[in-house]
C-alpha cells in the first residue's frame, strides 16, 4: 500500500511478487528475480505481472475502489524494444493510473534507447518512478537525464530519519530537490506513526 500523505488515504499500491513453493516453502524475490533475469524468463514474468496488476486494478474499480498501481520493471527490459511495445499496449488498456518503477542503473547500458522507451510509456499514460534512490548509485546527472514523475527514497535512506539531524537534513534536501524538479516523492519502509509524522513535516508526498 502507498499512503498519500496529504489526504491520509491509501490511493495507490505497489505490485509485489511472492513465491510459496509446495516443497521448498517461501522463496525470496532476491533469489528468483535474479534467476529470471539470468535465464531470460524476466520478460514473460514481467508481462504477466503487468497483466495481472491491470486485471486486479479493474476488479477493484468494479468494487468501487479506484486505485493506482506501481509495477517494477527490470533494468534488463528497459532497453528491449519488443517489451517496450508490449508494455505500452497493456498500459493503454488500463482502467486506472499505472506507474512503472525503474532504477537509475537501468538506463546505463543504452541510455538513448532506454529514454526513448520511457518517453513512449509516458505518452501512453504511465508515470515513471525512479526507484531505490539513495542506495549509492544515485546521481544528479540521472535525475536530469531520466524522464520521470516520481522519486522513491530507499528504505535505507529513510531509516536514518530519526537517527540524527544530518539524516533528516539529507532527506529534506532530497525532497526539496525532487519537488523543484517537478517530481513527487515516495518514502519507502515507513513503519511507525512517528516516521510518518516526521516525513509529513519534511514534505514527502507518499
PDB file of C-alpha atoms in Angstrom:
ATOM      1  CA  UNK A   1       0.000   0.000   0.000  1.00  0.00           C
ATOM      2  CA  UNK A   2       1.043   3.596  -0.717  1.00  0.00           C
ATOM      3  CA  UNK A   3      -0.370   6.258   1.579  1.00  0.00           C
ATOM      4  CA  UNK A   4      -0.952   9.724   0.161  1.00  0.00           C
ATOM      5  CA  UNK A   5       0.305  11.950   2.960  1.00  0.00           C
ATOM      6  CA  UNK A   6      -1.864  14.973   2.132  1.00  0.00           C
ATOM      7  CA  UNK A   7      -5.172  13.047   2.222  1.00  0.00           C
ATOM      8  CA  UNK A   8      -4.209  10.324   4.707  1.00  0.00           C
ATOM      9  CA  UNK A   9      -5.713   7.710   2.359  1.00  0.00           C
ATOM     10  CA  UNK A  10      -4.261   4.667   0.602  1.00  0.00           C
ATOM     11  CA  UNK A  11      -4.695   5.724  -3.021  1.00  0.00           C
ATOM     12  CA  UNK A  12      -2.079   3.504  -4.663  1.00  0.00           C
ATOM     13  CA  UNK A  13      -0.376   0.137  -4.349  1.00  0.00           C
ATOM     14  CA  UNK A  14       2.909  -1.382  -5.454  1.00  0.00           C
ATOM     15  CA  UNK A  15       2.650  -4.810  -7.075  1.00  0.00           C
ATOM     16  CA  UNK A  16       4.936  -7.282  -5.313  1.00  0.00           C
ATOM     17  CA  UNK A  17       5.556 -10.912  -6.300  1.00  0.00           C
ATOM     18  CA  UNK A  18       5.816 -13.637  -3.664  1.00  0.00           C
ATOM     19  CA  UNK A  19       6.575 -17.307  -4.354  1.00  0.00           C
ATOM     20  CA  UNK A  20       5.389 -20.031  -1.993  1.00  0.00           C
ATOM     21  CA  UNK A  21       6.734 -23.322  -3.351  1.00  0.00           C
ATOM     22  CA  UNK A  22       4.821 -26.514  -2.302  1.00  0.00           C
ATOM     23  CA  UNK A  23       8.056 -28.254  -1.238  1.00  0.00           C
ATOM     24  CA  UNK A  24      10.625 -25.521  -0.655  1.00  0.00           C
ATOM     25  CA  UNK A  25       8.297 -23.083   1.062  1.00  0.00           C
ATOM     26  CA  UNK A  26       8.848 -19.334   0.739  1.00  0.00           C
ATOM     27  CA  UNK A  27      11.370 -18.334  -1.934  1.00  0.00           C
ATOM     28  CA  UNK A  28      12.572 -14.752  -1.670  1.00  0.00           C
ATOM     29  CA  UNK A  29      12.337 -12.386  -4.673  1.00  0.00           C
ATOM     30  CA  UNK A  30      16.051 -11.759  -4.042  1.00  0.00           C
ATOM     31  CA  UNK A  31      16.517 -15.329  -5.271  1.00  0.00           C
ATOM     32  CA  UNK A  32      14.030 -15.811  -8.088  1.00  0.00           C
ATOM     33  CA  UNK A  33      14.159 -12.358  -9.730  1.00  0.00           C
ATOM     34  CA  UNK A  34      17.942 -12.505 -10.466  1.00  0.00           C
ATOM     35  CA  UNK A  35      17.480 -16.074 -11.738  1.00  0.00           C
ATOM     36  CA  UNK A  36      14.675 -14.930 -14.035  1.00  0.00           C
ATOM     37  CA  UNK A  37      16.961 -12.183 -15.378  1.00  0.00           C
ATOM     38  CA  UNK A  38      19.861 -14.585 -15.922  1.00  0.00           C
ATOM     39  CA  UNK A  39      17.762 -17.240 -17.678  1.00  0.00           C
ATOM     40  CA  UNK A  40      15.749 -14.880 -19.888  1.00  0.00           C
ATOM     41  CA  UNK A  41      12.451 -15.519 -18.080  1.00  0.00           C
ATOM     42  CA  UNK A  42      12.202 -11.980 -16.746  1.00  0.00           C
ATOM     43  CA  UNK A  43      10.331 -10.689 -19.791  1.00  0.00           C
ATOM     44  CA  UNK A  44       7.362 -13.127 -19.788  1.00  0.00           C
ATOM     45  CA  UNK A  45       7.298 -12.892 -15.986  1.00  0.00           C
ATOM     46  CA  UNK A  46       7.126  -9.065 -16.050  1.00  0.00           C
ATOM     47  CA  UNK A  47       4.497  -9.102 -18.787  1.00  0.00           C
ATOM     48  CA  UNK A  48       2.415 -11.422 -16.597  1.00  0.00           C
ATOM     49  CA  UNK A  49       2.834  -9.078 -13.616  1.00  0.00           C
ATOM     50  CA  UNK A  50       1.653  -6.095 -15.697  1.00  0.00           C
ATOM     51  CA  UNK A  51      -1.379  -8.011 -16.999  1.00  0.00           C
ATOM     52  CA  UNK A  52      -2.253  -9.289 -13.515  1.00  0.00           C
ATOM     53  CA  UNK A  53      -1.879  -5.830 -11.954  1.00  0.00           C
ATOM     54  CA  UNK A  54      -4.145  -4.268 -14.581  1.00  0.00           C
ATOM     55  CA  UNK A  55      -6.739  -7.031 -14.055  1.00  0.00           C
ATOM     56  CA  UNK A  56      -6.617  -6.546 -10.268  1.00  0.00           C
ATOM     57  CA  UNK A  57      -6.933  -2.783 -10.718  1.00  0.00           C
ATOM     58  CA  UNK A  58     -10.004  -3.276 -12.952  1.00  0.00           C
ATOM     59  CA  UNK A  59     -11.585  -5.646 -10.405  1.00  0.00           C
ATOM     60  CA  UNK A  60     -11.004  -3.184  -7.556  1.00  0.00           C
ATOM     61  CA  UNK A  61     -12.519  -0.366  -9.615  1.00  0.00           C
ATOM     62  CA  UNK A  62     -15.632  -2.505 -10.218  1.00  0.00           C
ATOM     63  CA  UNK A  63     -15.863  -2.905  -6.422  1.00  0.00           C
ATOM     64  CA  UNK A  64     -15.805   0.874  -6.001  1.00  0.00           C
ATOM     65  CA  UNK A  65     -12.129   1.069  -5.041  1.00  0.00           C
ATOM     66  CA  UNK A  66     -10.271   3.135  -7.668  1.00  0.00           C
ATOM     67  CA  UNK A  67      -6.548   2.776  -7.082  1.00  0.00           C
ATOM     68  CA  UNK A  68      -3.279   3.498  -8.863  1.00  0.00           C
ATOM     69  CA  UNK A  69      -0.807   0.642  -9.396  1.00  0.00           C
ATOM     70  CA  UNK A  70       3.004   0.726  -9.436  1.00  0.00           C
ATOM     71  CA  UNK A  71       4.990  -2.052 -11.147  1.00  0.00           C
ATOM     72  CA  UNK A  72       8.729  -2.708 -11.030  1.00  0.00           C
ATOM     73  CA  UNK A  73      10.472  -3.028 -14.401  1.00  0.00           C
ATOM     74  CA  UNK A  74      13.795  -4.872 -14.543  1.00  0.00           C
ATOM     75  CA  UNK A  75      16.743  -2.913 -15.867  1.00  0.00           C
ATOM     76  CA  UNK A  76      17.250  -5.776 -18.316  1.00  0.00           C
ATOM     77  CA  UNK A  77      13.964  -4.842 -20.023  1.00  0.00           C
ATOM     78  CA  UNK A  78      14.051  -1.047 -20.221  1.00  0.00           C
ATOM     79  CA  UNK A  79      16.062  -1.129 -23.450  1.00  0.00           C
ATOM     80  CA  UNK A  80      14.154  -4.074 -25.013  1.00  0.00           C
ATOM     81  CA  UNK A  81      12.110  -2.736 -27.995  1.00  0.00           C
ATOM     82  CA  UNK A  82       9.687  -5.686 -28.125  1.00  0.00           C
ATOM     83  CA  UNK A  83       8.963  -5.495 -24.403  1.00  0.00           C
ATOM     84  CA  UNK A  84       8.558  -1.705 -24.671  1.00  0.00           C
ATOM     85  CA  UNK A  85       5.886  -2.124 -27.383  1.00  0.00           C
ATOM     86  CA  UNK A  86       4.039  -4.839 -25.460  1.00  0.00           C
ATOM     87  CA  UNK A  87       4.100  -2.899 -22.196  1.00  0.00           C
ATOM     88  CA  UNK A  88       2.817   0.186 -23.978  1.00  0.00           C
ATOM     89  CA  UNK A  89      -0.170  -1.695 -25.450  1.00  0.00           C
ATOM     90  CA  UNK A  90      -1.092  -3.055 -21.998  1.00  0.00           C
ATOM     91  CA  UNK A  91      -0.763   0.346 -20.299  1.00  0.00           C
ATOM     92  CA  UNK A  92      -3.157   1.926 -22.797  1.00  0.00           C
ATOM     93  CA  UNK A  93      -5.848  -0.587 -21.766  1.00  0.00           C
ATOM     94  CA  UNK A  94      -5.546   0.014 -18.017  1.00  0.00           C
ATOM     95  CA  UNK A  95      -8.595   1.250 -16.111  1.00  0.00           C
ATOM     96  CA  UNK A  96      -6.566   3.457 -13.773  1.00  0.00           C
ATOM     97  CA  UNK A  97      -3.187   5.163 -13.315  1.00  0.00           C
ATOM     98  CA  UNK A  98      -0.108   2.979 -13.833  1.00  0.00           C
ATOM     99  CA  UNK A  99       3.391   3.798 -12.564  1.00  0.00           C
ATOM    100  CA  UNK A 100       6.433   1.956 -13.889  1.00  0.00           C
ATOM    101  CA  UNK A 101       9.320   1.858 -11.436  1.00  0.00           C
ATOM    102  CA  UNK A 102      12.877   1.708 -12.751  1.00  0.00           C
ATOM    103  CA  UNK A 103      16.290   2.080 -11.137  1.00  0.00           C
ATOM    104  CA  UNK A 104      18.761   4.707 -12.304  1.00  0.00           C
ATOM    105  CA  UNK A 105      21.175   1.986 -13.449  1.00  0.00           C
ATOM    106  CA  UNK A 106      18.512   0.710 -15.894  1.00  0.00           C
ATOM    107  CA  UNK A 107      19.466   3.424 -18.390  1.00  0.00           C
ATOM    108  CA  UNK A 108      23.237   2.920 -18.204  1.00  0.00           C
ATOM    109  CA  UNK A 109      23.678   0.206 -20.867  1.00  0.00           C
ATOM    110  CA  UNK A 110      21.863   2.022 -23.676  1.00  0.00           C
ATOM    111  CA  UNK A 111      20.686   5.449 -22.434  1.00  0.00           C
ATOM    112  CA  UNK A 112      19.328   6.623 -25.778  1.00  0.00           C
ATOM    113  CA  UNK A 113      17.099   3.560 -26.297  1.00  0.00           C
ATOM    114  CA  UNK A 114      16.035   3.436 -22.639  1.00  0.00           C
ATOM    115  CA  UNK A 115      14.964   7.087 -22.611  1.00  0.00           C
ATOM    116  CA  UNK A 116      13.094   6.583 -25.886  1.00  0.00           C
ATOM    117  CA  UNK A 117      11.079   3.778 -24.259  1.00  0.00           C
ATOM    118  CA  UNK A 118      10.464   5.746 -21.059  1.00  0.00           C
ATOM    119  CA  UNK A 119       9.109   8.637 -23.101  1.00  0.00           C
ATOM    120  CA  UNK A 120       6.868   6.234 -25.075  1.00  0.00           C
ATOM    121  CA  UNK A 121       5.453   4.780 -21.852  1.00  0.00           C
ATOM    122  CA  UNK A 122       4.749   8.262 -20.521  1.00  0.00           C
ATOM    123  CA  UNK A 123       2.994   9.170 -23.782  1.00  0.00           C
ATOM    124  CA  UNK A 124       0.811   6.081 -23.234  1.00  0.00           C
ATOM    125  CA  UNK A 125      -0.316   7.484 -19.893  1.00  0.00           C
ATOM    126  CA  UNK A 126       2.104   5.792 -17.487  1.00  0.00           C
ATOM    127  CA  UNK A 127       4.062   7.616 -14.806  1.00  0.00           C
ATOM    128  CA  UNK A 128       7.779   6.846 -14.404  1.00  0.00           C
ATOM    129  CA  UNK A 129       9.274   6.434 -10.943  1.00  0.00           C
ATOM    130  CA  UNK A 130      12.996   6.346 -10.121  1.00  0.00           C
ATOM    131  CA  UNK A 131      13.289   3.510  -7.607  1.00  0.00           C
ATOM    132  CA  UNK A 132      15.862   2.842  -4.864  1.00  0.00           C
ATOM    133  CA  UNK A 133      17.118   6.426  -4.764  1.00  0.00           C
ATOM    134  CA  UNK A 134      19.794   6.899  -2.122  1.00  0.00           C
ATOM    135  CA  UNK A 135      21.366   3.430  -2.296  1.00  0.00           C
ATOM    136  CA  UNK A 136      24.771   4.509  -3.575  1.00  0.00           C
ATOM    137  CA  UNK A 137      24.025   4.626  -7.316  1.00  0.00           C
ATOM    138  CA  UNK A 138      22.240   7.967  -7.150  1.00  0.00           C
ATOM    139  CA  UNK A 139      23.460  10.790  -9.340  1.00  0.00           C
ATOM    140  CA  UNK A 140      22.171  14.276 -10.108  1.00  0.00           C
ATOM    141  CA  UNK A 141      23.030  13.564 -13.738  1.00  0.00           C
ATOM    142  CA  UNK A 142      20.466  10.738 -13.777  1.00  0.00           C
ATOM    143  CA  UNK A 143      17.779  12.982 -12.312  1.00  0.00           C
ATOM    144  CA  UNK A 144      18.413  15.423 -15.140  1.00  0.00           C
ATOM    145  CA  UNK A 145      18.523  12.711 -17.808  1.00  0.00           C
ATOM    146  CA  UNK A 146      15.639  10.371 -16.950  1.00  0.00           C
ATOM    147  CA  UNK A 147      12.101  11.463 -17.939  1.00  0.00           C
ATOM    148  CA  UNK A 148      10.284  10.819 -14.666  1.00  0.00           C
ATOM    149  CA  UNK A 149       7.386  11.836 -12.432  1.00  0.00           C
ATOM    150  CA  UNK A 150       8.347  10.363  -9.080  1.00  0.00           C
ATOM    151  CA  UNK A 151      11.362   9.709  -6.869  1.00  0.00           C
ATOM    152  CA  UNK A 152      11.388   6.854  -4.344  1.00  0.00           C
ATOM    153  CA  UNK A 153      13.608   7.249  -1.299  1.00  0.00           C
ATOM    154  CA  UNK A 154      15.047   3.835  -0.464  1.00  0.00           C
ATOM    155  CA  UNK A 155      14.200   2.390   2.969  1.00  0.00           C
ATOM    156  CA  UNK A 156      17.896   2.522   3.920  1.00  0.00           C
ATOM    157  CA  UNK A 157      17.756   6.262   3.342  1.00  0.00           C
ATOM    158  CA  UNK A 158      14.544   6.602   5.356  1.00  0.00           C
ATOM    159  CA  UNK A 159      15.959   4.506   8.232  1.00  0.00           C
ATOM    160  CA  UNK A 160      18.220   7.468   9.094  1.00  0.00           C
ATOM    161  CA  UNK A 161      15.178   9.684   9.622  1.00  0.00           C
ATOM    162  CA  UNK A 162      15.320   9.635  13.405  1.00  0.00           C
ATOM    163  CA  UNK A 163      18.956   8.600  13.777  1.00  0.00           C
ATOM    164  CA  UNK A 164      20.356  12.119  13.654  1.00  0.00           C
ATOM    165  CA  UNK A 165      19.768  15.644  12.375  1.00  0.00           C
ATOM    166  CA  UNK A 166      22.100  15.031   9.418  1.00  0.00           C
ATOM    167  CA  UNK A 167      19.918  12.163   8.181  1.00  0.00           C
ATOM    168  CA  UNK A 168      16.800  14.340   8.358  1.00  0.00           C
ATOM    169  CA  UNK A 169      18.585  17.162   6.548  1.00  0.00           C
ATOM    170  CA  UNK A 170      19.594  14.834   3.704  1.00  0.00           C
ATOM    171  CA  UNK A 171      16.019  13.638   3.327  1.00  0.00           C
ATOM    172  CA  UNK A 172      14.644  17.198   3.462  1.00  0.00           C
ATOM    173  CA  UNK A 173      17.192  18.383   0.858  1.00  0.00           C
ATOM    174  CA  UNK A 174      16.339  15.461  -1.447  1.00  0.00           C
ATOM    175  CA  UNK A 175      12.591  16.095  -1.123  1.00  0.00           C
ATOM    176  CA  UNK A 176      13.073  19.803  -1.895  1.00  0.00           C
ATOM    177  CA  UNK A 177      15.274  18.973  -4.890  1.00  0.00           C
ATOM    178  CA  UNK A 178      12.710  16.498  -6.247  1.00  0.00           C
ATOM    179  CA  UNK A 179       9.856  18.979  -5.835  1.00  0.00           C
ATOM    180  CA  UNK A 180      11.868  21.684  -7.603  1.00  0.00           C
ATOM    181  CA  UNK A 181      12.307  19.223 -10.490  1.00  0.00           C
ATOM    182  CA  UNK A 182       8.543  18.601 -10.590  1.00  0.00           C
ATOM    183  CA  UNK A 183       8.742  15.132  -9.029  1.00  0.00           C
ATOM    184  CA  UNK A 184       6.575  13.628  -6.306  1.00  0.00           C
ATOM    185  CA  UNK A 185       8.419  11.797  -3.508  1.00  0.00           C
ATOM    186  CA  UNK A 186       7.667   8.347  -2.092  1.00  0.00           C
ATOM    187  CA  UNK A 187       9.349   7.299   1.162  1.00  0.00           C
ATOM    188  CA  UNK A 188       9.772   3.530   1.472  1.00  0.00           C
ATOM    189  CA  UNK A 189       9.888   1.490   4.666  1.00  0.00           C
ATOM    190  CA  UNK A 190       7.755   3.780   6.836  1.00  0.00           C
ATOM    191  CA  UNK A 191       6.504   1.576   9.687  1.00  0.00           C
ATOM    192  CA  UNK A 192       5.683   3.917  12.592  1.00  0.00           C
ATOM    193  CA  UNK A 193       3.413   6.889  13.183  1.00  0.00           C
ATOM    194  CA  UNK A 194       6.486   8.833  14.341  1.00  0.00           C
ATOM    195  CA  UNK A 195       8.226   8.294  10.982  1.00  0.00           C
ATOM    196  CA  UNK A 196       5.046   9.244   9.120  1.00  0.00           C
ATOM    197  CA  UNK A 197       4.651  12.460  11.105  1.00  0.00           C
ATOM    198  CA  UNK A 198       8.290  13.398  10.501  1.00  0.00           C
ATOM    199  CA  UNK A 199       8.048  12.752   6.758  1.00  0.00           C
ATOM    200  CA  UNK A 200       4.865  14.795   6.580  1.00  0.00           C
ATOM    201  CA  UNK A 201       6.737  17.733   8.087  1.00  0.00           C
ATOM    202  CA  UNK A 202       9.630  17.183   5.665  1.00  0.00           C
ATOM    203  CA  UNK A 203       7.226  17.325   2.711  1.00  0.00           C
ATOM    204  CA  UNK A 204       7.103  13.724   1.431  1.00  0.00           C
ATOM    205  CA  UNK A 205       4.086  13.130  -0.845  1.00  0.00           C
ATOM    206  CA  UNK A 206       3.675   9.381  -0.341  1.00  0.00           C
TER     207      UNK A 206
END
